């Protein structure tokens, strides 16, 4: 981080919260752990990629879980919708699984951000907040596809140049259950209604 960027960052932090526990770094401010739905929305917005497990249709692991990395975005930075959008092609191995069974599980962790490293939290520690989404992957079109495009291309600019002969399409992860590991005491669950009602905690820049 450049000195001027850092100065701006510290200034913004100061403006937004008045007091600073650490004036030397621009840290992500995770919502309080008892506000579980907000923590889930925070993690979903901070993460640029997710591990998605499908039920494999490929030999020799037909019927077994198959986890693979995907670029995701729930909205341009600072305006997350909570819905993870993806840019997919039917040439892709996991997408072929989804064509047979659209049910999937999406996992995102603050281990993907600077947060856990700065705090010294191991990725498997519940303090390194992570979420697991259950649901299915659905193609989107119309105005929702327009939003998905804005959400994804703003955070993954190289997608614009991905080969057009791959017939990319926009999809969303349709959430049916949210599982949150953000503190001691075991996993917590959040319904889609609670998740979408929660306000996104904004990140300073
Ligand atoms: C958009 O998607 C919905 C359901 O996914 C489908 O019923 C509809 O026909 C689609 N519209 C267009 C224009 O493709
Ligand atoms: C999408 O998720 C909602 C719950 O948020 C669920 O009621 C609905 O059945 C799901 N739709 C599909 C097509 O899986």
mmCIF file with all atom_site columns, C-alpha atoms and ligand atoms in Angstrom:
data_model
loop_
_atom_site.group_PDB
_atom_site.id
_atom_site.type_symbol
_atom_site.label_atom_id
_atom_site.label_alt_id
_atom_site.label_comp_id
_atom_site.label_asym_id
_atom_site.label_entity_id
_atom_site.label_seq_id
_atom_site.pdbx_PDB_ins_code
_atom_site.Cartn_x
_atom_site.Cartn_y
_atom_site.Cartn_z
_atom_site.occupancy
_atom_site.B_iso_or_equiv
_atom_site.pdbx_formal_charge
_atom_site.auth_seq_id
_atom_site.auth_comp_id
_atom_site.auth_asym_id
_atom_site.auth_atom_id
_atom_site.pdbx_PDB_model_num
ATOM   1   C CA . UNK A 1 1   ? 0.000   0.000   0.000   1.00 0.00 ? 1   UNK A CA 1
ATOM   2   C CA . UNK A 1 2   ? 1.439   3.385   -0.978  1.00 0.00 ? 2   UNK A CA 1
ATOM   3   C CA . UNK A 1 3   ? 1.898   6.061   1.674   1.00 0.00 ? 3   UNK A CA 1
ATOM   4   C CA . UNK A 1 4   ? -0.821  8.270   0.190   1.00 0.00 ? 4   UNK A CA 1
ATOM   5   C CA . UNK A 1 5   ? -3.257  5.387   -0.161  1.00 0.00 ? 5   UNK A CA 1
ATOM   6   C CA . UNK A 1 6   ? -2.535  4.404   3.400   1.00 0.00 ? 6   UNK A CA 1
ATOM   7   C CA . UNK A 1 7   ? -3.089  7.976   4.549   1.00 0.00 ? 7   UNK A CA 1
ATOM   8   C CA . UNK A 1 8   ? -6.442  8.060   2.734   1.00 0.00 ? 8   UNK A CA 1
ATOM   9   C CA . UNK A 1 9   ? -7.365  4.754   4.240   1.00 0.00 ? 9   UNK A CA 1
ATOM   10  C CA . UNK A 1 10  ? -6.578  5.916   7.764   1.00 0.00 ? 10  UNK A CA 1
ATOM   11  C CA . UNK A 1 11  ? -8.443  9.169   7.147   1.00 0.00 ? 11  UNK A CA 1
ATOM   12  C CA . UNK A 1 12  ? -11.529 7.281   5.955   1.00 0.00 ? 12  UNK A CA 1
ATOM   13  C CA . UNK A 1 13  ? -11.400 4.958   8.938   1.00 0.00 ? 13  UNK A CA 1
ATOM   14  C CA . UNK A 1 14  ? -11.187 7.996   11.180  1.00 0.00 ? 14  UNK A CA 1
ATOM   15  C CA . UNK A 1 15  ? -14.160 9.650   9.496   1.00 0.00 ? 15  UNK A CA 1
ATOM   16  C CA . UNK A 1 16  ? -16.285 6.535   9.609   1.00 0.00 ? 16  UNK A CA 1
ATOM   17  C CA . UNK A 1 17  ? -15.664 5.377   13.114  1.00 0.00 ? 17  UNK A CA 1
ATOM   18  C CA . UNK A 1 18  ? -14.180 8.315   14.949  1.00 0.00 ? 18  UNK A CA 1
ATOM   19  C CA . UNK A 1 19  ? -11.744 6.271   16.934  1.00 0.00 ? 19  UNK A CA 1
ATOM   20  C CA . UNK A 1 20  ? -8.986  4.007   15.785  1.00 0.00 ? 20  UNK A CA 1
ATOM   21  C CA . UNK A 1 21  ? -7.618  1.026   17.604  1.00 0.00 ? 21  UNK A CA 1
ATOM   22  C CA . UNK A 1 22  ? -4.861  0.707   15.049  1.00 0.00 ? 22  UNK A CA 1
ATOM   23  C CA . UNK A 1 23  ? -4.021  3.777   13.028  1.00 0.00 ? 23  UNK A CA 1
ATOM   24  C CA . UNK A 1 24  ? -1.248  2.015   11.139  1.00 0.00 ? 24  UNK A CA 1
ATOM   25  C CA . UNK A 1 25  ? -3.340  -0.336  9.019   1.00 0.00 ? 25  UNK A CA 1
ATOM   26  C CA . UNK A 1 26  ? -6.615  -0.337  7.157   1.00 0.00 ? 26  UNK A CA 1
ATOM   27  C CA . UNK A 1 27  ? -8.285  -3.423  8.536   1.00 0.00 ? 27  UNK A CA 1
ATOM   28  C CA . UNK A 1 28  ? -11.488 -5.076  7.474   1.00 0.00 ? 28  UNK A CA 1
ATOM   29  C CA . UNK A 1 29  ? -14.139 -4.432  10.086  1.00 0.00 ? 29  UNK A CA 1
ATOM   30  C CA . UNK A 1 30  ? -16.076 -7.618  10.594  1.00 0.00 ? 30  UNK A CA 1
ATOM   31  C CA . UNK A 1 31  ? -19.545 -7.212  12.176  1.00 0.00 ? 31  UNK A CA 1
ATOM   32  C CA . UNK A 1 32  ? -19.946 -8.407  15.799  1.00 0.00 ? 32  UNK A CA 1
ATOM   33  C CA . UNK A 1 33  ? -20.068 -12.226 15.950  1.00 0.00 ? 33  UNK A CA 1
ATOM   34  C CA . UNK A 1 34  ? -23.540 -12.266 17.534  1.00 0.00 ? 34  UNK A CA 1
ATOM   35  C CA . UNK A 1 35  ? -24.940 -10.607 14.389  1.00 0.00 ? 35  UNK A CA 1
ATOM   36  C CA . UNK A 1 36  ? -24.626 -13.853 12.489  1.00 0.00 ? 36  UNK A CA 1
ATOM   37  C CA . UNK A 1 37  ? -26.534 -12.892 9.336   1.00 0.00 ? 37  UNK A CA 1
ATOM   38  C CA . UNK A 1 38  ? -24.463 -9.724  8.956   1.00 0.00 ? 38  UNK A CA 1
ATOM   39  C CA . UNK A 1 39  ? -21.247 -11.702 9.368   1.00 0.00 ? 39  UNK A CA 1
ATOM   40  C CA . UNK A 1 40  ? -22.447 -14.030 6.592   1.00 0.00 ? 40  UNK A CA 1
ATOM   41  C CA . UNK A 1 41  ? -23.225 -11.094 4.283   1.00 0.00 ? 41  UNK A CA 1
ATOM   42  C CA . UNK A 1 42  ? -19.838 -9.572  5.097   1.00 0.00 ? 42  UNK A CA 1
ATOM   43  C CA . UNK A 1 43  ? -17.957 -12.761 4.198   1.00 0.00 ? 43  UNK A CA 1
ATOM   44  C CA . UNK A 1 44  ? -20.028 -13.262 1.023   1.00 0.00 ? 44  UNK A CA 1
ATOM   45  C CA . UNK A 1 45  ? -19.214 -9.726  -0.101  1.00 0.00 ? 45  UNK A CA 1
ATOM   46  C CA . UNK A 1 46  ? -15.516 -9.744  0.761   1.00 0.00 ? 46  UNK A CA 1
ATOM   47  C CA . UNK A 1 47  ? -14.713 -12.959 -1.085  1.00 0.00 ? 47  UNK A CA 1
ATOM   48  C CA . UNK A 1 48  ? -13.887 -12.834 -4.785  1.00 0.00 ? 48  UNK A CA 1
ATOM   49  C CA . UNK A 1 49  ? -13.921 -16.588 -5.187  1.00 0.00 ? 49  UNK A CA 1
ATOM   50  C CA . UNK A 1 50  ? -15.517 -19.638 -3.653  1.00 0.00 ? 50  UNK A CA 1
ATOM   51  C CA . UNK A 1 51  ? -15.025 -23.366 -3.509  1.00 0.00 ? 51  UNK A CA 1
ATOM   52  C CA . UNK A 1 52  ? -18.077 -25.035 -4.993  1.00 0.00 ? 52  UNK A CA 1
ATOM   53  C CA . UNK A 1 53  ? -18.899 -28.674 -4.388  1.00 0.00 ? 53  UNK A CA 1
ATOM   54  C CA . UNK A 1 54  ? -21.116 -30.483 -6.871  1.00 0.00 ? 54  UNK A CA 1
ATOM   55  C CA . UNK A 1 55  ? -22.151 -34.127 -7.098  1.00 0.00 ? 55  UNK A CA 1
ATOM   56  C CA . UNK A 1 56  ? -19.771 -35.497 -9.689  1.00 0.00 ? 56  UNK A CA 1
ATOM   57  C CA . UNK A 1 57  ? -20.946 -37.037 -12.949 1.00 0.00 ? 57  UNK A CA 1
ATOM   58  C CA . UNK A 1 58  ? -17.404 -37.907 -13.997 1.00 0.00 ? 58  UNK A CA 1
ATOM   59  C CA . UNK A 1 59  ? -15.597 -41.231 -13.749 1.00 0.00 ? 59  UNK A CA 1
ATOM   60  C CA . UNK A 1 60  ? -14.144 -42.539 -11.499 1.00 0.00 ? 60  UNK A CA 1
ATOM   61  C CA . UNK A 1 61  ? -15.927 -40.406 -8.862  1.00 0.00 ? 61  UNK A CA 1
ATOM   62  C CA . UNK A 1 62  ? -19.535 -40.487 -10.102 1.00 0.00 ? 62  UNK A CA 1
ATOM   63  C CA . UNK A 1 63  ? -21.874 -39.610 -7.234  1.00 0.00 ? 63  UNK A CA 1
ATOM   64  C CA . UNK A 1 64  ? -19.081 -38.270 -5.016  1.00 0.00 ? 64  UNK A CA 1
ATOM   65  C CA . UNK A 1 65  ? -18.630 -34.655 -3.852  1.00 0.00 ? 65  UNK A CA 1
ATOM   66  C CA . UNK A 1 66  ? -16.394 -32.645 -6.177  1.00 0.00 ? 66  UNK A CA 1
ATOM   67  C CA . UNK A 1 67  ? -15.035 -29.285 -4.988  1.00 0.00 ? 67  UNK A CA 1
ATOM   68  C CA . UNK A 1 68  ? -13.691 -26.714 -7.429  1.00 0.00 ? 68  UNK A CA 1
ATOM   69  C CA . UNK A 1 69  ? -12.740 -22.995 -7.343  1.00 0.00 ? 69  UNK A CA 1
ATOM   70  C CA . UNK A 1 70  ? -14.967 -20.345 -8.973  1.00 0.00 ? 70  UNK A CA 1
ATOM   71  C CA . UNK A 1 71  ? -14.823 -16.591 -9.256  1.00 0.00 ? 71  UNK A CA 1
ATOM   72  C CA . UNK A 1 72  ? -17.861 -15.041 -7.594  1.00 0.00 ? 72  UNK A CA 1
ATOM   73  C CA . UNK A 1 73  ? -19.281 -11.594 -6.888  1.00 0.00 ? 73  UNK A CA 1
ATOM   74  C CA . UNK A 1 74  ? -22.419 -10.545 -5.044  1.00 0.00 ? 74  UNK A CA 1
ATOM   75  C CA . UNK A 1 75  ? -22.120 -7.001  -6.385  1.00 0.00 ? 75  UNK A CA 1
ATOM   76  C CA . UNK A 1 76  ? -19.631 -4.238  -7.129  1.00 0.00 ? 76  UNK A CA 1
ATOM   77  C CA . UNK A 1 77  ? -17.434 -3.423  -4.131  1.00 0.00 ? 77  UNK A CA 1
ATOM   78  C CA . UNK A 1 78  ? -19.457 -1.661  -1.452  1.00 0.00 ? 78  UNK A CA 1
ATOM   79  C CA . UNK A 1 79  ? -22.855 -2.704  -2.829  1.00 0.00 ? 79  UNK A CA 1
ATOM   80  C CA . UNK A 1 80  ? -23.272 -6.412  -2.269  1.00 0.00 ? 80  UNK A CA 1
ATOM   81  C CA . UNK A 1 81  ? -26.642 -8.070  -2.887  1.00 0.00 ? 81  UNK A CA 1
ATOM   82  C CA . UNK A 1 82  ? -25.832 -11.236 -0.943  1.00 0.00 ? 82  UNK A CA 1
ATOM   83  C CA . UNK A 1 83  ? -26.434 -13.333 -4.067  1.00 0.00 ? 83  UNK A CA 1
ATOM   84  C CA . UNK A 1 84  ? -23.229 -14.950 -5.332  1.00 0.00 ? 84  UNK A CA 1
ATOM   85  C CA . UNK A 1 85  ? -23.111 -14.589 -9.118  1.00 0.00 ? 85  UNK A CA 1
ATOM   86  C CA . UNK A 1 86  ? -20.910 -16.662 -11.407 1.00 0.00 ? 86  UNK A CA 1
ATOM   87  C CA . UNK A 1 87  ? -19.810 -16.635 -15.050 1.00 0.00 ? 87  UNK A CA 1
ATOM   88  C CA . UNK A 1 88  ? -19.954 -20.188 -16.356 1.00 0.00 ? 88  UNK A CA 1
ATOM   89  C CA . UNK A 1 89  ? -19.518 -22.289 -19.450 1.00 0.00 ? 89  UNK A CA 1
ATOM   90  C CA . UNK A 1 90  ? -20.998 -25.723 -20.138 1.00 0.00 ? 90  UNK A CA 1
ATOM   91  C CA . UNK A 1 91  ? -17.500 -26.840 -21.187 1.00 0.00 ? 91  UNK A CA 1
ATOM   92  C CA . UNK A 1 92  ? -16.489 -26.734 -17.518 1.00 0.00 ? 92  UNK A CA 1
ATOM   93  C CA . UNK A 1 93  ? -16.351 -29.985 -15.519 1.00 0.00 ? 93  UNK A CA 1
ATOM   94  C CA . UNK A 1 94  ? -18.413 -28.828 -12.489 1.00 0.00 ? 94  UNK A CA 1
ATOM   95  C CA . UNK A 1 95  ? -20.967 -27.068 -14.684 1.00 0.00 ? 95  UNK A CA 1
ATOM   96  C CA . UNK A 1 96  ? -21.505 -30.415 -16.412 1.00 0.00 ? 96  UNK A CA 1
ATOM   97  C CA . UNK A 1 97  ? -22.346 -31.852 -12.984 1.00 0.00 ? 97  UNK A CA 1
ATOM   98  C CA . UNK A 1 98  ? -24.811 -28.989 -12.403 1.00 0.00 ? 98  UNK A CA 1
ATOM   99  C CA . UNK A 1 99  ? -26.615 -29.796 -15.638 1.00 0.00 ? 99  UNK A CA 1
ATOM   100 C CA . UNK A 1 100 ? -27.459 -33.204 -14.155 1.00 0.00 ? 100 UNK A CA 1
ATOM   101 C CA . UNK A 1 101 ? -28.029 -31.982 -10.589 1.00 0.00 ? 101 UNK A CA 1
ATOM   102 C CA . UNK A 1 102 ? -28.029 -28.212 -9.911  1.00 0.00 ? 102 UNK A CA 1
ATOM   103 C CA . UNK A 1 103 ? -27.690 -28.715 -6.153  1.00 0.00 ? 103 UNK A CA 1
ATOM   104 C CA . UNK A 1 104 ? -24.350 -27.504 -4.818  1.00 0.00 ? 104 UNK A CA 1
ATOM   105 C CA . UNK A 1 105 ? -22.506 -26.118 -1.819  1.00 0.00 ? 105 UNK A CA 1
ATOM   106 C CA . UNK A 1 106 ? -20.463 -22.917 -1.892  1.00 0.00 ? 106 UNK A CA 1
ATOM   107 C CA . UNK A 1 107 ? -17.787 -22.177 0.705   1.00 0.00 ? 107 UNK A CA 1
ATOM   108 C CA . UNK A 1 108 ? -16.156 -18.787 1.296   1.00 0.00 ? 108 UNK A CA 1
ATOM   109 C CA . UNK A 1 109 ? -13.658 -17.771 3.968   1.00 0.00 ? 109 UNK A CA 1
ATOM   110 C CA . UNK A 1 110 ? -12.011 -14.606 5.221   1.00 0.00 ? 110 UNK A CA 1
ATOM   111 C CA . UNK A 1 111 ? -8.818  -16.673 4.864   1.00 0.00 ? 111 UNK A CA 1
ATOM   112 C CA . UNK A 1 112 ? -9.093  -15.431 1.256   1.00 0.00 ? 112 UNK A CA 1
ATOM   113 C CA . UNK A 1 113 ? -8.674  -11.842 2.457   1.00 0.00 ? 113 UNK A CA 1
ATOM   114 C CA . UNK A 1 114 ? -5.898  -10.191 4.462   1.00 0.00 ? 114 UNK A CA 1
ATOM   115 C CA . UNK A 1 115 ? -8.094  -10.332 7.586   1.00 0.00 ? 115 UNK A CA 1
ATOM   116 C CA . UNK A 1 116 ? -7.178  -13.757 9.019   1.00 0.00 ? 116 UNK A CA 1
ATOM   117 C CA . UNK A 1 117 ? -3.455  -13.356 8.293   1.00 0.00 ? 117 UNK A CA 1
ATOM   118 C CA . UNK A 1 118 ? -3.390  -9.917  9.947   1.00 0.00 ? 118 UNK A CA 1
ATOM   119 C CA . UNK A 1 119 ? -5.264  -11.235 12.978  1.00 0.00 ? 119 UNK A CA 1
ATOM   120 C CA . UNK A 1 120 ? -3.164  -14.411 13.126  1.00 0.00 ? 120 UNK A CA 1
ATOM   121 C CA . UNK A 1 121 ? -6.190  -16.696 12.725  1.00 0.00 ? 121 UNK A CA 1
ATOM   122 C CA . UNK A 1 122 ? -5.644  -20.096 11.125  1.00 0.00 ? 122 UNK A CA 1
ATOM   123 C CA . UNK A 1 123 ? -8.094  -20.797 8.252   1.00 0.00 ? 123 UNK A CA 1
ATOM   124 C CA . UNK A 1 124 ? -9.643  -23.668 10.227  1.00 0.00 ? 124 UNK A CA 1
ATOM   125 C CA . UNK A 1 125 ? -10.123 -21.526 13.347  1.00 0.00 ? 125 UNK A CA 1
ATOM   126 C CA . UNK A 1 126 ? -13.744 -20.456 13.781  1.00 0.00 ? 126 UNK A CA 1
ATOM   127 C CA . UNK A 1 127 ? -12.376 -16.943 14.431  1.00 0.00 ? 127 UNK A CA 1
ATOM   128 C CA . UNK A 1 128 ? -11.346 -16.856 10.763  1.00 0.00 ? 128 UNK A CA 1
ATOM   129 C CA . UNK A 1 129 ? -14.980 -16.377 9.704   1.00 0.00 ? 129 UNK A CA 1
ATOM   130 C CA . UNK A 1 130 ? -16.201 -18.670 6.971   1.00 0.00 ? 130 UNK A CA 1
ATOM   131 C CA . UNK A 1 131 ? -19.548 -19.586 5.511   1.00 0.00 ? 131 UNK A CA 1
ATOM   132 C CA . UNK A 1 132 ? -21.061 -22.524 3.684   1.00 0.00 ? 132 UNK A CA 1
ATOM   133 C CA . UNK A 1 133 ? -24.050 -21.926 1.430   1.00 0.00 ? 133 UNK A CA 1
ATOM   134 C CA . UNK A 1 134 ? -26.420 -24.743 0.489   1.00 0.00 ? 134 UNK A CA 1
ATOM   135 C CA . UNK A 1 135 ? -28.631 -24.409 -2.549  1.00 0.00 ? 135 UNK A CA 1
ATOM   136 C CA . UNK A 1 136 ? -28.498 -24.718 -6.293  1.00 0.00 ? 136 UNK A CA 1
ATOM   137 C CA . UNK A 1 137 ? -27.038 -22.945 -9.280  1.00 0.00 ? 137 UNK A CA 1
ATOM   138 C CA . UNK A 1 138 ? -29.515 -21.286 -11.651 1.00 0.00 ? 138 UNK A CA 1
ATOM   139 C CA . UNK A 1 139 ? -28.909 -19.471 -14.921 1.00 0.00 ? 139 UNK A CA 1
ATOM   140 C CA . UNK A 1 140 ? -30.072 -15.854 -14.814 1.00 0.00 ? 140 UNK A CA 1
ATOM   141 C CA . UNK A 1 141 ? -31.254 -13.639 -17.644 1.00 0.00 ? 141 UNK A CA 1
ATOM   142 C CA . UNK A 1 142 ? -32.753 -10.205 -18.259 1.00 0.00 ? 142 UNK A CA 1
ATOM   143 C CA . UNK A 1 143 ? -32.107 -7.496  -15.681 1.00 0.00 ? 143 UNK A CA 1
ATOM   144 C CA . UNK A 1 144 ? -30.632 -9.967  -13.219 1.00 0.00 ? 144 UNK A CA 1
ATOM   145 C CA . UNK A 1 145 ? -28.037 -11.006 -15.815 1.00 0.00 ? 145 UNK A CA 1
ATOM   146 C CA . UNK A 1 146 ? -27.232 -7.319  -16.314 1.00 0.00 ? 146 UNK A CA 1
ATOM   147 C CA . UNK A 1 147 ? -26.604 -6.978  -12.581 1.00 0.00 ? 147 UNK A CA 1
ATOM   148 C CA . UNK A 1 148 ? -24.537 -10.203 -12.558 1.00 0.00 ? 148 UNK A CA 1
ATOM   149 C CA . UNK A 1 149 ? -22.390 -8.839  -15.373 1.00 0.00 ? 149 UNK A CA 1
ATOM   150 C CA . UNK A 1 150 ? -21.752 -5.573  -13.523 1.00 0.00 ? 150 UNK A CA 1
ATOM   151 C CA . UNK A 1 151 ? -21.050 -7.465  -10.293 1.00 0.00 ? 151 UNK A CA 1
ATOM   152 C CA . UNK A 1 152 ? -18.616 -9.918  -11.868 1.00 0.00 ? 152 UNK A CA 1
ATOM   153 C CA . UNK A 1 153 ? -16.823 -7.778  -14.457 1.00 0.00 ? 153 UNK A CA 1
ATOM   154 C CA . UNK A 1 154 ? -16.117 -4.995  -11.934 1.00 0.00 ? 154 UNK A CA 1
ATOM   155 C CA . UNK A 1 155 ? -14.293 -7.422  -9.655  1.00 0.00 ? 155 UNK A CA 1
ATOM   156 C CA . UNK A 1 156 ? -12.918 -9.822  -12.279 1.00 0.00 ? 156 UNK A CA 1
ATOM   157 C CA . UNK A 1 157 ? -11.974 -7.513  -15.191 1.00 0.00 ? 157 UNK A CA 1
ATOM   158 C CA . UNK A 1 158 ? -10.250 -10.238 -17.215 1.00 0.00 ? 158 UNK A CA 1
ATOM   159 C CA . UNK A 1 159 ? -13.613 -11.981 -17.686 1.00 0.00 ? 159 UNK A CA 1
ATOM   160 C CA . UNK A 1 160 ? -14.352 -9.427  -20.404 1.00 0.00 ? 160 UNK A CA 1
ATOM   161 C CA . UNK A 1 161 ? -11.708 -11.127 -22.564 1.00 0.00 ? 161 UNK A CA 1
ATOM   162 C CA . UNK A 1 162 ? -12.634 -14.757 -21.916 1.00 0.00 ? 162 UNK A CA 1
ATOM   163 C CA . UNK A 1 163 ? -13.089 -16.626 -25.227 1.00 0.00 ? 163 UNK A CA 1
ATOM   164 C CA . UNK A 1 164 ? -16.570 -15.999 -26.595 1.00 0.00 ? 164 UNK A CA 1
ATOM   165 C CA . UNK A 1 165 ? -16.734 -19.422 -28.276 1.00 0.00 ? 165 UNK A CA 1
ATOM   166 C CA . UNK A 1 166 ? -17.082 -20.916 -24.769 1.00 0.00 ? 166 UNK A CA 1
ATOM   167 C CA . UNK A 1 167 ? -20.651 -19.550 -24.606 1.00 0.00 ? 167 UNK A CA 1
ATOM   168 C CA . UNK A 1 168 ? -20.358 -18.043 -21.141 1.00 0.00 ? 168 UNK A CA 1
ATOM   169 C CA . UNK A 1 169 ? -23.549 -17.402 -19.248 1.00 0.00 ? 169 UNK A CA 1
ATOM   170 C CA . UNK A 1 170 ? -24.443 -15.739 -15.951 1.00 0.00 ? 170 UNK A CA 1
ATOM   171 C CA . UNK A 1 171 ? -25.696 -17.793 -13.041 1.00 0.00 ? 171 UNK A CA 1
ATOM   172 C CA . UNK A 1 172 ? -26.563 -17.264 -9.418  1.00 0.00 ? 172 UNK A CA 1
ATOM   173 C CA . UNK A 1 173 ? -26.245 -19.423 -6.361  1.00 0.00 ? 173 UNK A CA 1
ATOM   174 C CA . UNK A 1 174 ? -29.846 -19.756 -5.100  1.00 0.00 ? 174 UNK A CA 1
ATOM   175 C CA . UNK A 1 175 ? -29.379 -20.031 -1.345  1.00 0.00 ? 175 UNK A CA 1
ATOM   176 C CA . UNK A 1 176 ? -31.577 -22.382 0.699   1.00 0.00 ? 176 UNK A CA 1
ATOM   177 C CA . UNK A 1 177 ? -29.491 -22.417 3.914   1.00 0.00 ? 177 UNK A CA 1
ATOM   178 C CA . UNK A 1 178 ? -26.530 -20.451 5.285   1.00 0.00 ? 178 UNK A CA 1
ATOM   179 C CA . UNK A 1 179 ? -24.044 -22.020 7.703   1.00 0.00 ? 179 UNK A CA 1
ATOM   180 C CA . UNK A 1 180 ? -21.737 -19.662 9.582   1.00 0.00 ? 180 UNK A CA 1
ATOM   181 C CA . UNK A 1 181 ? -18.538 -20.386 11.475  1.00 0.00 ? 181 UNK A CA 1
ATOM   182 C CA . UNK A 1 182 ? -17.498 -17.077 12.969  1.00 0.00 ? 182 UNK A CA 1
ATOM   183 C CA . UNK A 1 183 ? -16.876 -17.766 16.641  1.00 0.00 ? 183 UNK A CA 1
ATOM   184 C CA . UNK A 1 184 ? -16.590 -20.565 19.217  1.00 0.00 ? 184 UNK A CA 1
ATOM   185 C CA . UNK A 1 185 ? -19.615 -22.690 20.075  1.00 0.00 ? 185 UNK A CA 1
ATOM   186 C CA . UNK A 1 186 ? -20.213 -24.512 16.820  1.00 0.00 ? 186 UNK A CA 1
ATOM   187 C CA . UNK A 1 187 ? -21.817 -23.737 13.507  1.00 0.00 ? 187 UNK A CA 1
ATOM   188 C CA . UNK A 1 188 ? -24.752 -21.316 13.362  1.00 0.00 ? 188 UNK A CA 1
ATOM   189 C CA . UNK A 1 189 ? -27.461 -21.352 10.725  1.00 0.00 ? 189 UNK A CA 1
ATOM   190 C CA . UNK A 1 190 ? -29.177 -18.435 9.056   1.00 0.00 ? 190 UNK A CA 1
ATOM   191 C CA . UNK A 1 191 ? -32.255 -18.667 6.835   1.00 0.00 ? 191 UNK A CA 1
ATOM   192 C CA . UNK A 1 192 ? -32.168 -17.012 3.401   1.00 0.00 ? 192 UNK A CA 1
ATOM   193 C CA . UNK A 1 193 ? -34.742 -14.466 4.699   1.00 0.00 ? 193 UNK A CA 1
ATOM   194 C CA . UNK A 1 194 ? -32.518 -13.456 7.647   1.00 0.00 ? 194 UNK A CA 1
ATOM   195 C CA . UNK A 1 195 ? -29.487 -13.362 5.371   1.00 0.00 ? 195 UNK A CA 1
ATOM   196 C CA . UNK A 1 196 ? -31.055 -11.066 2.777   1.00 0.00 ? 196 UNK A CA 1
ATOM   197 C CA . UNK A 1 197 ? -32.590 -8.783  5.420   1.00 0.00 ? 197 UNK A CA 1
ATOM   198 C CA . UNK A 1 198 ? -29.219 -8.163  7.063   1.00 0.00 ? 198 UNK A CA 1
ATOM   199 C CA . UNK A 1 199 ? -27.451 -4.940  6.155   1.00 0.00 ? 199 UNK A CA 1
ATOM   200 C CA . UNK A 1 200 ? -24.054 -5.212  4.604   1.00 0.00 ? 200 UNK A CA 1
ATOM   201 C CA . UNK A 1 201 ? -21.256 -3.852  6.705   1.00 0.00 ? 201 UNK A CA 1
ATOM   202 C CA . UNK A 1 202 ? -19.337 -1.550  4.411   1.00 0.00 ? 202 UNK A CA 1
ATOM   203 C CA . UNK A 1 203 ? -15.620 -1.738  3.991   1.00 0.00 ? 203 UNK A CA 1
ATOM   204 C CA . UNK A 1 204 ? -13.613 1.483   3.968   1.00 0.00 ? 204 UNK A CA 1
ATOM   205 C CA . UNK A 1 205 ? -11.200 2.246   1.150   1.00 0.00 ? 205 UNK A CA 1
HETATM 206 C C1 . LIG B 2 .   ? -35.280 -16.337 -18.217 1.00 0.00 ? 1   LIG B C1 1
HETATM 207 O O1 . LIG B 2 .   ? -35.185 -17.383 -17.286 1.00 0.00 ? 1   LIG B O1 1
HETATM 208 C C2 . LIG B 2 .   ? -36.414 -17.920 -16.898 1.00 0.00 ? 1   LIG B C2 1
HETATM 209 C C3 . LIG B 2 .   ? -36.170 -18.954 -15.815 1.00 0.00 ? 1   LIG B C3 1
HETATM 210 O O2 . LIG B 2 .   ? -34.850 -19.157 -15.541 1.00 0.00 ? 1   LIG B O2 1
HETATM 211 C C4 . LIG B 2 .   ? -37.146 -18.490 -18.106 1.00 0.00 ? 1   LIG B C4 1
HETATM 212 O O3 . LIG B 2 .   ? -38.388 -18.970 -17.713 1.00 0.00 ? 1   LIG B O3 1
HETATM 213 C C5 . LIG B 2 .   ? -37.288 -17.419 -19.168 1.00 0.00 ? 1   LIG B C5 1
HETATM 214 O O4 . LIG B 2 .   ? -37.859 -17.959 -20.324 1.00 0.00 ? 1   LIG B O4 1
HETATM 215 C C6 . LIG B 2 .   ? -35.954 -16.794 -19.494 1.00 0.00 ? 1   LIG B C6 1
HETATM 216 N N1 . LIG B 2 .   ? -36.134 -15.679 -20.406 1.00 0.00 ? 1   LIG B N1 1
HETATM 217 C C7 . LIG B 2 .   ? -35.359 -15.502 -21.492 1.00 0.00 ? 1   LIG B C7 1
HETATM 218 C C8 . LIG B 2 .   ? -35.662 -14.272 -22.290 1.00 0.00 ? 1   LIG B C8 1
HETATM 219 O O5 . LIG B 2 .   ? -34.482 -16.265 -21.813 1.00 0.00 ? 1   LIG B O5 1
HETATM 220 C C1 . LIG B 2 .   ? -34.367 -20.960 -4.397  1.00 0.00 ? 2   LIG B C1 1
HETATM 221 O O1 . LIG B 2 .   ? -34.246 -20.745 -3.020  1.00 0.00 ? 2   LIG B O1 1
HETATM 222 C C2 . LIG B 2 .   ? -35.464 -20.574 -2.319  1.00 0.00 ? 2   LIG B C2 1
HETATM 223 C C3 . LIG B 2 .   ? -35.096 -20.301 -0.876  1.00 0.00 ? 2   LIG B C3 1
HETATM 224 O O2 . LIG B 2 .   ? -34.364 -19.117 -0.763  1.00 0.00 ? 2   LIG B O2 1
HETATM 225 C C4 . LIG B 2 .   ? -36.294 -21.808 -2.448  1.00 0.00 ? 2   LIG B C4 1
HETATM 226 O O3 . LIG B 2 .   ? -37.533 -21.605 -1.797  1.00 0.00 ? 2   LIG B O3 1
HETATM 227 C C5 . LIG B 2 .   ? -36.515 -22.109 -3.924  1.00 0.00 ? 2   LIG B C5 1
HETATM 228 O O4 . LIG B 2 .   ? -37.197 -23.329 -4.028  1.00 0.00 ? 2   LIG B O4 1
HETATM 229 C C6 . LIG B 2 .   ? -35.173 -22.208 -4.655  1.00 0.00 ? 2   LIG B C6 1
HETATM 230 N N1 . LIG B 2 .   ? -35.402 -22.384 -6.081  1.00 0.00 ? 2   LIG B N1 1
HETATM 231 C C7 . LIG B 2 .   ? -34.872 -23.377 -6.767  1.00 0.00 ? 2   LIG B C7 1
HETATM 232 C C8 . LIG B 2 .   ? -35.259 -23.419 -8.212  1.00 0.00 ? 2   LIG B C8 1
HETATM 233 O O5 . LIG B 2 .   ? -34.137 -24.209 -6.286  1.00 0.00 ? 2   LIG B O5 1
#
